[in-house]
Coordinates of C-alpha atoms in Angstrom, one line a residue:
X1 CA 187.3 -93.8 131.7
X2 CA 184.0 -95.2 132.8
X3 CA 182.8 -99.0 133.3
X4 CA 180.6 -98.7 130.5
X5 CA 183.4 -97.0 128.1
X6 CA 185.9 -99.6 128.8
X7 CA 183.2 -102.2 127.5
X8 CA 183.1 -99.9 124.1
X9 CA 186.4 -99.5 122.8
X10 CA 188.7 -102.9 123.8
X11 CA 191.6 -102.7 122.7
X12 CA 192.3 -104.4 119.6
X13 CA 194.9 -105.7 117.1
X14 CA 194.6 -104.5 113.5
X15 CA 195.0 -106.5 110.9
X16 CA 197.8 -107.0 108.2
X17 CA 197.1 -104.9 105.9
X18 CA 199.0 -107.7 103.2
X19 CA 196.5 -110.0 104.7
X20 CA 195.0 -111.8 101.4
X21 CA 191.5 -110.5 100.0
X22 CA 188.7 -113.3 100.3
X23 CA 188.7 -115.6 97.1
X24 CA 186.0 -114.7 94.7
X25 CA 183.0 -117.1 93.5
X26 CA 185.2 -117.6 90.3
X27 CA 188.2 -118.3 91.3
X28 CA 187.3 -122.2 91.1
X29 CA 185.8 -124.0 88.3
X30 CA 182.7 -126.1 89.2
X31 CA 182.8 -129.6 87.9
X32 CA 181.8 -130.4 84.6
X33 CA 180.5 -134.5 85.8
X34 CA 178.5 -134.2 89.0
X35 CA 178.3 -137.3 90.7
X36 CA 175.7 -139.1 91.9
X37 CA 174.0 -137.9 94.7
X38 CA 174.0 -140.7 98.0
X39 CA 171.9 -140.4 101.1
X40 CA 173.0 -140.7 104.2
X41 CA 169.7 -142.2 105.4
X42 CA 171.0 -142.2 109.1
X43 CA 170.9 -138.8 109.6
X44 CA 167.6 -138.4 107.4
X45 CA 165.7 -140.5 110.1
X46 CA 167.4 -138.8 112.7
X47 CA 166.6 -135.4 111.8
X48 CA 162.8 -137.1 111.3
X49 CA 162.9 -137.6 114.7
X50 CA 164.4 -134.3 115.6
X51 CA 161.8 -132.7 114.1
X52 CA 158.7 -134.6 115.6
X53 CA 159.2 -132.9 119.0
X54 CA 158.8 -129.3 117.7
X55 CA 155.6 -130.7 116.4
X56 CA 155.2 -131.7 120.3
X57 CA 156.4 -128.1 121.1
X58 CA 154.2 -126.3 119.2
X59 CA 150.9 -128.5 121.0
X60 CA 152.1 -128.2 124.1
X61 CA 152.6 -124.1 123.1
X62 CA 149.1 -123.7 122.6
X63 CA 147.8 -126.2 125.1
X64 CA 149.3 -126.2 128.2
X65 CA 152.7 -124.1 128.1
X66 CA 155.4 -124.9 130.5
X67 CA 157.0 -121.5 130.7
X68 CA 159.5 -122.6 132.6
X69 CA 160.9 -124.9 130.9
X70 CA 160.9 -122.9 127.5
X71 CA 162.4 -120.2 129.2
X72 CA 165.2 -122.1 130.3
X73 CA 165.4 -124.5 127.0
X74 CA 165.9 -120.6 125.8
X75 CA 169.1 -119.5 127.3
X76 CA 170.3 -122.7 127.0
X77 CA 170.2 -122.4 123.3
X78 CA 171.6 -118.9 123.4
X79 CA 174.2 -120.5 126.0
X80 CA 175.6 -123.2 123.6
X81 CA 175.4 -120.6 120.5
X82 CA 177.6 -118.8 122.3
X83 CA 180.0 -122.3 121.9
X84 CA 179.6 -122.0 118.2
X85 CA 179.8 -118.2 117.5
X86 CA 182.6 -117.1 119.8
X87 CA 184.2 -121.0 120.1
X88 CA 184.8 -122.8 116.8
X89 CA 183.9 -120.1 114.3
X90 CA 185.7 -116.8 115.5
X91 CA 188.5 -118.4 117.9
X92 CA 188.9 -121.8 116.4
X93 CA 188.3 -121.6 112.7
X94 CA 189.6 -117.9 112.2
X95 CA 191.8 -117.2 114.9
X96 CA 190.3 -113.6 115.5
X97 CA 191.4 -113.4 118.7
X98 CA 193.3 -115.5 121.5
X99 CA 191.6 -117.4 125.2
X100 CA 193.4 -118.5 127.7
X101 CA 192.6 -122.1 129.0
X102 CA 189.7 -121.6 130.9
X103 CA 187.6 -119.5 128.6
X104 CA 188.7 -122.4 125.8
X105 CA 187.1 -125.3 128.4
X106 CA 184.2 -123.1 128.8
X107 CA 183.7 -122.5 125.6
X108 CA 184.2 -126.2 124.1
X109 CA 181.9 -127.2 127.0
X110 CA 179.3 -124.7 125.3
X111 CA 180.1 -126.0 121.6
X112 CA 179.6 -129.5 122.9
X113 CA 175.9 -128.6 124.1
X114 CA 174.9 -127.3 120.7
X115 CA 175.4 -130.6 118.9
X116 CA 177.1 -129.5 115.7
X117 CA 180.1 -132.0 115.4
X118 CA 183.0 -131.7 117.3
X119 CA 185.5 -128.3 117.4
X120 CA 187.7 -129.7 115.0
X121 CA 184.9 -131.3 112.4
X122 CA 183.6 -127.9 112.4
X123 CA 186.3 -126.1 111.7
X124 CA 187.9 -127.9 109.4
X125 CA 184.2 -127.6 107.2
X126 CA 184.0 -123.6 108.3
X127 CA 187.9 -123.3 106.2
X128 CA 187.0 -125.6 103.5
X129 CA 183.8 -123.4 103.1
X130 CA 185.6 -120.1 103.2
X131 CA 188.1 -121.4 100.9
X132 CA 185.9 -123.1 97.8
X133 CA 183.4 -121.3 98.9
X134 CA 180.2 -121.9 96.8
X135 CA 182.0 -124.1 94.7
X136 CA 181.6 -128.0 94.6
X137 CA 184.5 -128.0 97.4
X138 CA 182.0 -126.4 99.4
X139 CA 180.6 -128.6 102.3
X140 CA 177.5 -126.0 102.2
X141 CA 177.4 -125.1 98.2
X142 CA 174.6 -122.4 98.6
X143 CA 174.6 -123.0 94.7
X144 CA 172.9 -125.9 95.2
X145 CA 169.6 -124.5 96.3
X146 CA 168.3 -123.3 99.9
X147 CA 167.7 -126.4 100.8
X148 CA 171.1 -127.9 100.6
X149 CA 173.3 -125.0 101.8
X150 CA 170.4 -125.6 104.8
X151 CA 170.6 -128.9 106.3
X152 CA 170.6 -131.2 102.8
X153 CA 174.1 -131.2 103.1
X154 CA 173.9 -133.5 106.0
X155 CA 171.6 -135.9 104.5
X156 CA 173.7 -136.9 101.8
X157 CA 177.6 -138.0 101.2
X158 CA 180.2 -135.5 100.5
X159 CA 180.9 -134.2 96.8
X160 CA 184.2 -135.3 96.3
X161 CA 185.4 -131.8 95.6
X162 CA 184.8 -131.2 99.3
X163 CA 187.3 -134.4 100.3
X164 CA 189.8 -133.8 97.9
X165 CA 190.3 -130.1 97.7
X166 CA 189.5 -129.7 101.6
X167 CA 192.9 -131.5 102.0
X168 CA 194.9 -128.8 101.0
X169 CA 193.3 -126.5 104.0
X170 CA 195.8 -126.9 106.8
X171 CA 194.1 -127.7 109.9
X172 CA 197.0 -128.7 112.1
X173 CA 197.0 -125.8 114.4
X174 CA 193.5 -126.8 115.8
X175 CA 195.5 -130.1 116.5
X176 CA 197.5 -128.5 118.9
X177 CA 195.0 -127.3 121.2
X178 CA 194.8 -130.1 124.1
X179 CA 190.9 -129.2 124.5
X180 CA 190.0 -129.8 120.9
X181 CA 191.8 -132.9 121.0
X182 CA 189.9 -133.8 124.6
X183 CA 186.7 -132.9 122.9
X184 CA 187.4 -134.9 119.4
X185 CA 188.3 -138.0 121.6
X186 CA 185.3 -137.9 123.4
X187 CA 182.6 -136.2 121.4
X188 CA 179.9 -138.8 121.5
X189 CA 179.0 -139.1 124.9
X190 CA 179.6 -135.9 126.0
X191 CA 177.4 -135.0 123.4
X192 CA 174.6 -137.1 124.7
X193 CA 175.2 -135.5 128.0
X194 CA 175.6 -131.9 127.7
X195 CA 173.5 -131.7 124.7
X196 CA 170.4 -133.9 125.6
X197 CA 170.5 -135.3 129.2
X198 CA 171.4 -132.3 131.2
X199 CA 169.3 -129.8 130.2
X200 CA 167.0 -132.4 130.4
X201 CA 166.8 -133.0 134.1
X202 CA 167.5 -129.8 135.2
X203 CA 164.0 -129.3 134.8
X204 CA 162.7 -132.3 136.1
X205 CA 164.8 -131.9 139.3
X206 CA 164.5 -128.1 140.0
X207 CA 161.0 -127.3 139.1
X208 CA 159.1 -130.8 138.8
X209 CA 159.2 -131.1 135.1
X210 CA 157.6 -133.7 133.3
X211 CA 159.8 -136.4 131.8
X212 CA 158.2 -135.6 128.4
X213 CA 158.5 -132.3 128.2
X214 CA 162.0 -131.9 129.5
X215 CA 163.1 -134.5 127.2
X216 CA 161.1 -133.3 124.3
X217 CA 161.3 -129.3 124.8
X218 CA 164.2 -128.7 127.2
X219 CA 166.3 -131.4 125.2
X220 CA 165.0 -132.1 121.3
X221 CA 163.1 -129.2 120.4
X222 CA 165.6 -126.6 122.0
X223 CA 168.6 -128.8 119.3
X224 CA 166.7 -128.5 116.8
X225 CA 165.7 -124.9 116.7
X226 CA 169.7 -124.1 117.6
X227 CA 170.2 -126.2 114.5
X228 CA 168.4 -124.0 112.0
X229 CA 169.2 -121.0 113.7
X230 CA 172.7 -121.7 112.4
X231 CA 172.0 -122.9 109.2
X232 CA 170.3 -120.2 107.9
X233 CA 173.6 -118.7 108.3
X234 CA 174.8 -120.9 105.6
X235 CA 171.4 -120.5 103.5
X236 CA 169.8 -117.2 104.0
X237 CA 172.6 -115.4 104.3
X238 CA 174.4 -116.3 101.4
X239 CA 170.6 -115.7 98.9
X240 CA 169.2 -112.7 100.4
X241 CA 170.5 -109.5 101.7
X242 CA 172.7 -106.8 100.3
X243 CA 177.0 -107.0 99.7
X244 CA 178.2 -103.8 100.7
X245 CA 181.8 -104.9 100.5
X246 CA 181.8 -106.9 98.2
X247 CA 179.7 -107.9 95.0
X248 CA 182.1 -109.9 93.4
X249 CA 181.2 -113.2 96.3
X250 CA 177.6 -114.9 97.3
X251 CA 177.8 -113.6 101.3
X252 CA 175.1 -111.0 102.2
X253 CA 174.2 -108.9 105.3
X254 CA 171.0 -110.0 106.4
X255 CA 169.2 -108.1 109.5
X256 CA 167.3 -111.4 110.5
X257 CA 170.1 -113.6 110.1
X258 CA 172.0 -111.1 112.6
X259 CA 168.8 -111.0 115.4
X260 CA 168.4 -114.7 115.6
X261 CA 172.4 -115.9 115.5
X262 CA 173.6 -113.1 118.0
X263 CA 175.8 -111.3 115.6
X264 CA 176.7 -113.5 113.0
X265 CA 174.3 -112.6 110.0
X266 CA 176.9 -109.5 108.9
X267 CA 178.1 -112.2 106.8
X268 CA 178.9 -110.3 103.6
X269 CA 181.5 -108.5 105.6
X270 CA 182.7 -111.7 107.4
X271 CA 184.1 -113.2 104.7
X272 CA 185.4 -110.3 103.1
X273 CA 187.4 -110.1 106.2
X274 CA 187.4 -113.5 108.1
X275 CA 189.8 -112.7 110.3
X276 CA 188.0 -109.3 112.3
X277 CA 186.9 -110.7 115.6
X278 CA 183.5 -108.9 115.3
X279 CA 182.3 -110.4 112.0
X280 CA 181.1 -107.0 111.2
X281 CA 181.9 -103.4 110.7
X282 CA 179.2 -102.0 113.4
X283 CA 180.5 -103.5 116.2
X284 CA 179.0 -104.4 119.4
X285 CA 175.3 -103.7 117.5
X286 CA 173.2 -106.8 117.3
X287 CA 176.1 -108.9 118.1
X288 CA 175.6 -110.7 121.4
X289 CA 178.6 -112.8 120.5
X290 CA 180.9 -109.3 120.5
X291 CA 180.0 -108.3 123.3
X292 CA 180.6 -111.5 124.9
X293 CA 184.3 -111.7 123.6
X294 CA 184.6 -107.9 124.9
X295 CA 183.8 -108.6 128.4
X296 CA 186.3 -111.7 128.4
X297 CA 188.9 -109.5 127.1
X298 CA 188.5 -107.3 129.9
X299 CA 188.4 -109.6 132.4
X300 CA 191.5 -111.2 131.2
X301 CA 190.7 -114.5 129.4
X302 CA 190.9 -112.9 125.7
X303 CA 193.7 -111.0 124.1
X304 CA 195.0 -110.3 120.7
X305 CA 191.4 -109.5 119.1
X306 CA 192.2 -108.6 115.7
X307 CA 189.6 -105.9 114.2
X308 CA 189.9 -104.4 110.2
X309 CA 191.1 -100.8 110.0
X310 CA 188.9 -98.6 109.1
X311 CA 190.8 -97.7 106.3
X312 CA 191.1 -100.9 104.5
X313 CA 186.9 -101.2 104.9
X314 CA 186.4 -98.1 102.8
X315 CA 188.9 -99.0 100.4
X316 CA 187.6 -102.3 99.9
X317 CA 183.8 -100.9 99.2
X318 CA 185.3 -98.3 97.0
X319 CA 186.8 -101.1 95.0
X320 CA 184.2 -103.9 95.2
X321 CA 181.7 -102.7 97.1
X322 CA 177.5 -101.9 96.7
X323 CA 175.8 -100.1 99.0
X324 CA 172.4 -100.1 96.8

């Protein structure tokens, strides 16, 4: 079998076929009193701030590019993705597949540059979110409008909904994990390093960057765009697209979704089967972050990747399925 087969066809383990169906919209009551509404007014200023340097970007863009420097503030953003799509949401949140120690490190270390909270923080949301999901108990209600299920759900305190039903979802095997707890101890500053600092001067020491545009391209503008690139995974793709396998919950397949977040815009399959380590029935195409997990499994740091029979998929559209 050739190089390039291998890399096609991993092996892979199939999933139970008793595995439990994703809940549907209905299966939990919104509430009847909705509370009031608080701002977090910390993060509103912050993301302010954020936002200035794309502004800064986008001058310098039409100005006086430094091509360098956005080239490299671009594969560091696909870099640290990598951290969130392959790190806490398929191995740490779902469990679709198994890493061995150094592929975990290297992947925390990636999940750490893109800023989104620490490996455990995240999951816990991801399983509250695929548990209530667009319900008040969950953290990213796209029910709530675009802008919420966007980034308004970080400028303002959690429905209680979120709190108190997220406590049933059992997040103690993340616990276990001595590099989640590593990174949980010590999220803060090595936040501030891998996310802002060191992308930061590589530029300035390798290729005589400007302060201001390592900071402000390299470092802020490079988070920010990583930021929305995965929240429209929690807005666009649960408003727009089609539900092939399922009508009955809010998730959609959504072909820009997929370009711009390296696989993970198949999202109407995703959470009818959360567990497949692909997040989608097409494999490898479009999905960066597939691939990825493929060549780690053949070079020895992944096992156990756990894919939906075929079967089970086209019994599951038969059943709840549009392909309209």
């Amino acid at each position: 079998m050739s190089t390039s087969q291998l890399l096609r066809s991993p092996a892979k383990k199939p999933l139970s076929l008793s595995q439990p169906l994703q809940e549907s919209i209905g299966s939990h009551k919104q509430s009847s009193d909705e509370p009031k509404v608080i701002y977090v007014w910390q993060n509103i200023f912050a993301f302010l701030l954020l936002h200035s340097s794309i502004i800064y970007g986008a001058f310098k863009l039409f100005t006086n590019p430094p091509w360098l420097t956005m080239a490299f503030a671009t594969l560091v953003g696909h870099m640290s993705a990598l951290g969130v799509t392959a790190g806490a949401h398929r191995l740490w949140s779902h469990r679709a597949y198994k890493a061995k120690l150094p592929l975990r490190i290297f992947l925390a270390a990636l999940q750490t540059t893109a800023g989104q909270n620490n490996i455990f923080e995240w999951c816990r949301d991801h399983r509250v979110h695929h548990k209530f999901c667009e319900t008040d108990a969950d953290p990213y209600n796209a029910n709530r409008g675009f802008f919420f299920a966007h980034m308004g759900w970080l400028c303002v305190k959690k429905h209680p909904d979120v709190i108190n039903k997220g406590q049933s979802v059992d997040c103690s095997d993340l616990l276990k994990d001595p590099v989640v707890r590593f990174q949980r101890s010590y999220f803060m500053p090595l936040a501030i390093l891998c996310c802002l600092i060191i992308p930061s001067i590589i530029p300035i020491i390798f290729w005589s960057e400007t302060y201001l545009n390592a900071f402000l391209i390299a470092g802020l503008a490079r988070y920010c765009i990583s930021l929305h690139l995965t929240w429209l995974i929690n807005s666009v793709a649960h408003l727009w697209g089609n539900r092939p396998y399922d009508i009955t919950i809010g998730a959609r397949e959504n072909r820009y979704v997929i370009y711009v977040s390296i696989g993970e815009g198949f999202h109407n399959y995703h959470h009818t089967f959360p567990s497949d380590y692909s997040a989608s029935e097409l494999g490898m195409e479009w999905n960066l972050t597939t691939r990825f997990i493929n060549v780690m499994y053949y070079i020895g740091q992944a096992y156990d990747l756990k894919s939906t029979p075929t079967r089970l998929i086209k019994d599951r559209i038969k059943r709840t399925g549009c392909l309209k």
